[in-house]
mmCIF file of C-alpha atoms in Angstrom:
data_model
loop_
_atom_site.group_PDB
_atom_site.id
_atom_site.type_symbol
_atom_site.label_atom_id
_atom_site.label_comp_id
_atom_site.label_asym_id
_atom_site.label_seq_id
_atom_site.Cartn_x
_atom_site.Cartn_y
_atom_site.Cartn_z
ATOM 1 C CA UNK A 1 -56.748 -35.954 48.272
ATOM 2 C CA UNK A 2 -53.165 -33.749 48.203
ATOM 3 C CA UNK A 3 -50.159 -35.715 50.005
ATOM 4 C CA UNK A 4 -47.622 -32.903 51.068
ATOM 5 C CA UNK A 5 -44.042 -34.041 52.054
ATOM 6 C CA UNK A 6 -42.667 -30.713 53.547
ATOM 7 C CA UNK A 7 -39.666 -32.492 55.027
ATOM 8 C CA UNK A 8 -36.442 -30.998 53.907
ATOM 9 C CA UNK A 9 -35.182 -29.021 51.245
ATOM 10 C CA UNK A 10 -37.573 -30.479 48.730
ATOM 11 C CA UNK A 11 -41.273 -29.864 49.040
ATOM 12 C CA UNK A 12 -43.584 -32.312 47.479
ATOM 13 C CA UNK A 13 -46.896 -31.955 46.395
ATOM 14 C CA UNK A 14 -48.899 -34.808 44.996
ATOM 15 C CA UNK A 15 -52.611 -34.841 43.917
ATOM 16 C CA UNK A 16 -54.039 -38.302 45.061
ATOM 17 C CA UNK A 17 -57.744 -38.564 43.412
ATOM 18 C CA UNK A 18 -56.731 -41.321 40.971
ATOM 19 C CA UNK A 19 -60.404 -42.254 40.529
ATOM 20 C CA UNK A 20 -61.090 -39.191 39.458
ATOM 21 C CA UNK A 21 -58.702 -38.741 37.410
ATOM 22 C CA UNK A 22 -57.328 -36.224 39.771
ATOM 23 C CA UNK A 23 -59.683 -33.607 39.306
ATOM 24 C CA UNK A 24 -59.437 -30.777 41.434
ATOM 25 C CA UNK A 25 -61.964 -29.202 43.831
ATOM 26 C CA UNK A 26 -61.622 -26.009 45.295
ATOM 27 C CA UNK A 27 -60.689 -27.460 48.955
ATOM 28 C CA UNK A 28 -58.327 -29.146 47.036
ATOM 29 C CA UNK A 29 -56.870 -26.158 45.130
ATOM 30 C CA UNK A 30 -57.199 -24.245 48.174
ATOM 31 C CA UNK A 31 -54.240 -26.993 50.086
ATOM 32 C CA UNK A 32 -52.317 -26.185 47.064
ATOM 33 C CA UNK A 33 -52.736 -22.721 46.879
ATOM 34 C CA UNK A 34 -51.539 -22.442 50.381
ATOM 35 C CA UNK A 35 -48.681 -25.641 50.125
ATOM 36 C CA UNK A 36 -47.381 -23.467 47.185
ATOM 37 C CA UNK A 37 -47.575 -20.012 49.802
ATOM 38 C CA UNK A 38 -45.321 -21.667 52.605
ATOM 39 C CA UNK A 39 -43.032 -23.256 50.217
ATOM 40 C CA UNK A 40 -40.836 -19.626 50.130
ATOM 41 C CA UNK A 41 -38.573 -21.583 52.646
ATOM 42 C CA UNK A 42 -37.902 -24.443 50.602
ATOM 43 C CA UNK A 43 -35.177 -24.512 48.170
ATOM 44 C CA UNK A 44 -37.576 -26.355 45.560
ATOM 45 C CA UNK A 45 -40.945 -27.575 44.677
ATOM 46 C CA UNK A 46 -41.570 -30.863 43.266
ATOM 47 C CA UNK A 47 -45.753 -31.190 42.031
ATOM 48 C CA UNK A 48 -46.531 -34.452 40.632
ATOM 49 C CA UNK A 49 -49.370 -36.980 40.689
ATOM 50 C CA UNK A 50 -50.646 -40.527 41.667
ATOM 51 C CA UNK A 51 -52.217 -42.880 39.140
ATOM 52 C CA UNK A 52 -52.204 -42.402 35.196
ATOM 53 C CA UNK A 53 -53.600 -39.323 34.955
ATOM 54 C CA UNK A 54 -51.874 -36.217 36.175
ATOM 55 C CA UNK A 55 -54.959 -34.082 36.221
ATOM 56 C CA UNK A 56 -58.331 -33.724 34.399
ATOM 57 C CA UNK A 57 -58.840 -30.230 35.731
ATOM 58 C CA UNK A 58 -61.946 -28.743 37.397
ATOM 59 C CA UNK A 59 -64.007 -31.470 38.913
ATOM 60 C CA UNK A 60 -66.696 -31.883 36.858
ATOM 61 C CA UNK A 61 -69.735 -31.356 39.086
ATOM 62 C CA UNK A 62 -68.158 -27.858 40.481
ATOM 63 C CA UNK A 63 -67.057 -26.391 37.799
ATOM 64 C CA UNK A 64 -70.193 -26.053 36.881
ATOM 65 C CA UNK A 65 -71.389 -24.743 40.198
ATOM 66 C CA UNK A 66 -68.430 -22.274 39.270
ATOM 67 C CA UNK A 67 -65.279 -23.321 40.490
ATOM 68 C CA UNK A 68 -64.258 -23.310 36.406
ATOM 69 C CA UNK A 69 -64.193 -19.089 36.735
ATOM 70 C CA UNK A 70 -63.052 -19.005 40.480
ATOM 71 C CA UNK A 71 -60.213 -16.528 41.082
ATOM 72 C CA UNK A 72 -58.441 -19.461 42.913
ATOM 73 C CA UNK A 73 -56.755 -20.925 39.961
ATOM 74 C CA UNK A 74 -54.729 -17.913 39.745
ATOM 75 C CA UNK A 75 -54.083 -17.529 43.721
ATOM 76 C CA UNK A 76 -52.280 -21.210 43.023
ATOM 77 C CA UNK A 77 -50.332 -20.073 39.512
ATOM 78 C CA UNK A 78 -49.283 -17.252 40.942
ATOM 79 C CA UNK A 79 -48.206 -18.796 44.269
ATOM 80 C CA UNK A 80 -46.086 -20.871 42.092
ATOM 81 C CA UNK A 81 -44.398 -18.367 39.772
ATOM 82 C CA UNK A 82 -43.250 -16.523 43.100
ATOM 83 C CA UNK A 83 -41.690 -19.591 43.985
ATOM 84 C CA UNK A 84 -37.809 -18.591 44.788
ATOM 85 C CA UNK A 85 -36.834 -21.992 44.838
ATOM 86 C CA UNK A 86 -36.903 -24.118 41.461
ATOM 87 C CA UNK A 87 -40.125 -25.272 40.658
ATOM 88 C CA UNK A 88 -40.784 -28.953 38.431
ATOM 89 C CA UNK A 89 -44.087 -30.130 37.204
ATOM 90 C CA UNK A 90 -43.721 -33.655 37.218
ATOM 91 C CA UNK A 91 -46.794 -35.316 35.390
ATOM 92 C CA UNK A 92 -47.238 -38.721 35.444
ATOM 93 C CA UNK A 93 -50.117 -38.730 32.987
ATOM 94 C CA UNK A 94 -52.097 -36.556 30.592
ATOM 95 C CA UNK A 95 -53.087 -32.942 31.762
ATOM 96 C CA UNK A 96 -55.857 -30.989 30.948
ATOM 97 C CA UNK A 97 -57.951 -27.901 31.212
ATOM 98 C CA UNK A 98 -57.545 -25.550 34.323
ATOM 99 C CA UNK A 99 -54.772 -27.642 35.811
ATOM 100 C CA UNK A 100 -52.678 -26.494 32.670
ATOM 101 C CA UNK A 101 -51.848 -23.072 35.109
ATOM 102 C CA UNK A 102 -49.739 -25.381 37.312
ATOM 103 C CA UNK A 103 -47.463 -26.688 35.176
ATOM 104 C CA UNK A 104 -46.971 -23.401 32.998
ATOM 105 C CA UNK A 105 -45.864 -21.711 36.430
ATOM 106 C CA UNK A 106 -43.475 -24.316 37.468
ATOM 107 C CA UNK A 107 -40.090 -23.551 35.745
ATOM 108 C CA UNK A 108 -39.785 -27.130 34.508
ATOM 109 C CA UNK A 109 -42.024 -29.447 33.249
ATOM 110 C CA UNK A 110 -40.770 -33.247 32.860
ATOM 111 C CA UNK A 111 -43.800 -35.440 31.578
ATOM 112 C CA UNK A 112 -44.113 -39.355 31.247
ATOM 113 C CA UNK A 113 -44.452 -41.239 27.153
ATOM 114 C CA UNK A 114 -47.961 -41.663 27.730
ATOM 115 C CA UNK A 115 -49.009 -37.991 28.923
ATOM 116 C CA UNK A 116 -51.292 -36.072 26.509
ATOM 117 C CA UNK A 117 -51.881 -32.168 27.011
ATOM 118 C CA UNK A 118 -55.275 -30.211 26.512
ATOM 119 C CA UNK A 119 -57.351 -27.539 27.206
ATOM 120 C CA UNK A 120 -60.381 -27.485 26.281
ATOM 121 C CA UNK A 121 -61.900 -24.424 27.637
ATOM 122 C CA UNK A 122 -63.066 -22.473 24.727
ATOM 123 C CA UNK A 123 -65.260 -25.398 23.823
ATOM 124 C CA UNK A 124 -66.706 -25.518 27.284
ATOM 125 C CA UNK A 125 -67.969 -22.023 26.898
ATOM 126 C CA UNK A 126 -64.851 -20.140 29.527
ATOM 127 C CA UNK A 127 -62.276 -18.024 29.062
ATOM 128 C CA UNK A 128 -58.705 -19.904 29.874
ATOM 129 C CA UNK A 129 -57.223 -18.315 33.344
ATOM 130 C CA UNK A 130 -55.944 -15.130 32.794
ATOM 131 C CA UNK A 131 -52.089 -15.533 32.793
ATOM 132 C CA UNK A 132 -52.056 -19.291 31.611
ATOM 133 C CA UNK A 133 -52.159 -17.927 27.401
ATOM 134 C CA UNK A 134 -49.575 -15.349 28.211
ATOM 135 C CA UNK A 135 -47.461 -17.999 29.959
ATOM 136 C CA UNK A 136 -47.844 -20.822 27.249
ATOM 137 C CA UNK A 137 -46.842 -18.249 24.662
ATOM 138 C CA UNK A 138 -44.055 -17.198 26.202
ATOM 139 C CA UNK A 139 -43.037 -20.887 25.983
ATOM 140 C CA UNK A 140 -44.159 -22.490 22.743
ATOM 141 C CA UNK A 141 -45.388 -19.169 20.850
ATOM 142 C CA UNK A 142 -48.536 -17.653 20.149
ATOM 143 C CA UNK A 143 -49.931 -20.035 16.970
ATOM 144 C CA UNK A 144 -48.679 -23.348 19.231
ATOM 145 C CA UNK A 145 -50.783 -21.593 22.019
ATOM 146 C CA UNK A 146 -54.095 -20.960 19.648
ATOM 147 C CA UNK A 147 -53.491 -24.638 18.364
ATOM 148 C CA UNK A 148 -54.184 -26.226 21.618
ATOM 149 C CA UNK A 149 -56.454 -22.780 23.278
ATOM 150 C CA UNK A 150 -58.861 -22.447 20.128
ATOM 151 C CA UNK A 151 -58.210 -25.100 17.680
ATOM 152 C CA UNK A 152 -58.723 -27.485 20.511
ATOM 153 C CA UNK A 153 -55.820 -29.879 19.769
ATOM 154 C CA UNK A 154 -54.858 -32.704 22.003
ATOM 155 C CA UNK A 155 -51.355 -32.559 22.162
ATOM 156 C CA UNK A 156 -48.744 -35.847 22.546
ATOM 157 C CA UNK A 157 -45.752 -35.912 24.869
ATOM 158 C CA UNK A 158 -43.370 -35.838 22.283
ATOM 159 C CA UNK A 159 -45.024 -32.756 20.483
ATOM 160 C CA UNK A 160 -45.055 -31.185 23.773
ATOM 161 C CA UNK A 161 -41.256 -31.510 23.822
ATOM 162 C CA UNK A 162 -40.893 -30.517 20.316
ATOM 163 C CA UNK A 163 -43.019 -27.544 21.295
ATOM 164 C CA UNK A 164 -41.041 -26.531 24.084
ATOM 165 C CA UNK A 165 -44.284 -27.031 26.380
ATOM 166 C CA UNK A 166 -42.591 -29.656 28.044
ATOM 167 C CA UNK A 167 -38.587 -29.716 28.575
ATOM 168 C CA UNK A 168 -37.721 -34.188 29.127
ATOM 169 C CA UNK A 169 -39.264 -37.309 28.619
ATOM 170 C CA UNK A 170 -38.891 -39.790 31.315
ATOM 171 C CA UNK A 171 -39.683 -43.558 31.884
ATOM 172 C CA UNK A 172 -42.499 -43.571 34.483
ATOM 173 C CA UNK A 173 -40.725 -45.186 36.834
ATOM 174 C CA UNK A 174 -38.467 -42.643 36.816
ATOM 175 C CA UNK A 175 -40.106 -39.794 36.658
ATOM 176 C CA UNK A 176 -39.798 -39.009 40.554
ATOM 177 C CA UNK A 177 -35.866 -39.752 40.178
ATOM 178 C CA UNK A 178 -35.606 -37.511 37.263
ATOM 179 C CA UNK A 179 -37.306 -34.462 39.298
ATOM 180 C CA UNK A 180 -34.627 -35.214 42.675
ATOM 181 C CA UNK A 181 -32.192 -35.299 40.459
ATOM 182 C CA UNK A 182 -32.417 -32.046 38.112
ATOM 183 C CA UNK A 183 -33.384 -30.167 41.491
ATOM 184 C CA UNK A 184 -30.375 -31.588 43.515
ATOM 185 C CA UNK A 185 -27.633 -28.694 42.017
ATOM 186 C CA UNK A 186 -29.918 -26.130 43.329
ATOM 187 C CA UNK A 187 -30.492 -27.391 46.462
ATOM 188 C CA UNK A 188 -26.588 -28.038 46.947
ATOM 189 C CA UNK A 189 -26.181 -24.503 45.740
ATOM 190 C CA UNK A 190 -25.922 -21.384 47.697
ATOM 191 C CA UNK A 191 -29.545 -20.028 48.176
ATOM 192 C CA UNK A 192 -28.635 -16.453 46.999
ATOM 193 C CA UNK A 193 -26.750 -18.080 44.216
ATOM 194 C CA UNK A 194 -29.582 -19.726 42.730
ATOM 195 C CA UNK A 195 -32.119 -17.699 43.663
ATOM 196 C CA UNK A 196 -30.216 -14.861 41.484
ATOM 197 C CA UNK A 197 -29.617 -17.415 38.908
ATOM 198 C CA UNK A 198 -33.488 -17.818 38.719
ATOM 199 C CA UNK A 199 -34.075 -14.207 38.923
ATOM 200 C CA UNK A 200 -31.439 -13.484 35.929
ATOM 201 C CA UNK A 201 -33.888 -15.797 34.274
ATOM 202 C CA UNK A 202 -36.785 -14.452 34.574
ATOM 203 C CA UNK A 203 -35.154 -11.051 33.777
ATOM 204 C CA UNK A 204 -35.175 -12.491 30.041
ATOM 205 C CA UNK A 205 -38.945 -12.922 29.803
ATOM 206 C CA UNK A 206 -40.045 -16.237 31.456
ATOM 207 C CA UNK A 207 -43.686 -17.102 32.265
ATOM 208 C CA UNK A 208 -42.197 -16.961 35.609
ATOM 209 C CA UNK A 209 -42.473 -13.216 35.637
ATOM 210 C CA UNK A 210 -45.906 -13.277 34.235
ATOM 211 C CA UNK A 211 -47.716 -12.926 37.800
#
């Protein structure tokens, strides 16, 4: 239900559960968890999805069996925010709940027109992940953050980019180009080069550094 294209310099991750709205079970956030572990080798990480929907979070049926308060959502968030290579959450659709934590540890997030963001954890009766309001603060600031965390708002793509949530708008039939393309400098780049680059970053107070 993951594809993984480890081939190269550019790792790709893609959840493929379009008919469930790629929901994520823990096998599955396990194989991403662990993708997102051996990707210290590659000079970036591309995560996307397949169908309209980028993800609907938890699958339904174990999240209540307890997969929504599972310590493996932040195994996979902080997997990613170690990352030394850059990082792009490319989501070709609307995102919500616990799959938020993926795309605030990426370093980019490029979204398609259509793509809606929310998390509606509070109203499900959970806490959010531990790091994900720290790292959406550190983003779009702390009354953005309690707009979407407690008021519960759905938020639009362009809001998102207003916000700072998400940082480009692309066609979505070019939302796979768009990701090569912004990650191509790195990967020409020396490794220490951009690696330090990233670092110097992160030295300014990214959600990167938020592990």
């Amino acid at each position: 239900m993951i594809d993984f294209d480890r081939e190269g310099p550019v790792w790709v991750a893609t959840i493929n559960r379009p008919d469930k709205a790629n929901s994520l079970t823990h096998d599955m956030l396990v194989a991403l968890a662990e993708f997102m572990e051996d990707a210290q080798a590659a000079r970036a990480v591309i995560l996307t999805g397949n169908g309209k929907v980028f993800s609907a979070g938890a699958d339904l049926d174990e999240a209540r069996a307890g997969l929504a308060v599972s310590d493996i959502w932040e195994r996979l968030s902080g997997a990613i925010a170690a990352l030394p290579g850059l990082s792009i959450c490319a989501m070709n659709g609307t995102l919500a709940g616990g799959a938020m934590g993926m795309a605030l540890a990426c370093d980019l997030r490029i979204c398609v027109p259509s793509a809606k963001f929310f998390y509606p954890v509070m109203k499900l009766g959970f806490l959010p992940q531990p790091s994900d309001p720290a790292r959406m603060a550190a983003l779009i600031g702390p009354s953005r953050s309690k707009l979407i965390l407690m008021g519960g708002q759905k938020i639009t793509a362009d809001e998102a980019l207003n916000f700072g949530l998400v940082d480009r708008i692309v066609a979505d039939d070019a939302l796979m180009e768009s990701a090569r393309s912004i990650v191509s400098d790195t990967v020409a780049a020396a490794p220490d080069i951009a690696s330090g680059i990233k670092s110097m970053c992160a030295a300014s107070g990214s959600p990167a550094e938020i592990l």
